[in-house]
Amino acid sequence: DFIAGKPRDGVRLSKIRRLLVRQGVAIASATLYRFAAAELGFGRTRTTIPVADGTPGEEIYLDTGWMTLLEPDAKGRRRRLRAWICTPGVSRYRFVYPCVGETTASAIEACEAAWRFYGGVFRVLIPDNTKAIVKRADPLKPQIREYAQARGVVVDPTRVRQPTDKARVERTVPYVRDDCFGGEKLRTIDQARV
């Protein structure tokens, strides 16, 4: 009963094990996990539904996130580096465009660089609900910036706080941060782009 109520309250199994040790019950973490999985259904995830990949060149996902700090400038200030991450729905061949701020101008700049990188414009752009692209989050009529109309791109933003809408690429921000920028000493945005 003690163990059964804890995961529902958001307590992790490692913490439950420490609480049990305080009560004089020593249990191996593997044994606790097996018990919680078999008896309490711990660790079971929702059923996943496979989604068809679609047509190559059709959809591209756009996400953004903090990457690293640039090295100090002449005045000793460090700037935070962001990146726009473009990931096609079929190939997952990522394009990363570092920038200093998440603005409409940097989003357009990143899209233009991505179109050059991929050799063409994707038909559907699926961004998260960043203010740089989506003026106001509305599930029925999102207000989209004019750039999409000029380029002939359909913008289909994800719902607010619904990471499953772009689940194929949701974990790209930590991956790009660690793989592309981890351990690098970058002084300028141009160095980061190279």
Phi, psi and omega in degrees: 000321180300314182289321186300322184281338187290312181300327177295331179273004178086016179272130181286156181298325179297324177288321178301318179299317179295323178294322178294320179298320178299332179270004177090012179253105179268122181221139179292144183297324179295321178294317179298317179297314179301316178299312182296323180288315184285318187265330186247356180073020180295139176087354177285133179256169177295156178295133178263146179245120180294140180245136179296140182294329182094198184261137176302138180083002183274303186242142173225135180263143181233124179226164180217154179189166177287139182249300185196182174256138173286156177298156182301142177276192183299331180268003178085007180273145177245137179252144177280139182255128175253172174210141169270132183241117180255126182226113177297145182295330184265303187278335184062019180282099191287141170240129183243129180236101180293148177207172180265324181227154178269088182237168177298318180299317180289329177294317178295316178302316180295318179297315180299318178296321179294318180297321176295317181299315183275349179080023178167170182264132175285150183286322183236127177252123183245094178265166168283181185275054177286140181295340178293337182243317183255118181293315182214129180286118179217122185295335183261322181223077178292139178271115187252148179297157186291341182305318183299321180293319181295327181268352181074030181257136173273124179258122182237082185292153177286164176287155181296131179053043176233077184297341180290345178293335175226050186299329182296335184237006185299324183272013183286331183299307178298324180296312180296317180302314183283319186279318184273320189247348181299126178079358180278148174247099185251132180263326185229163178295327179295321176298320180296321181292325178295000000 
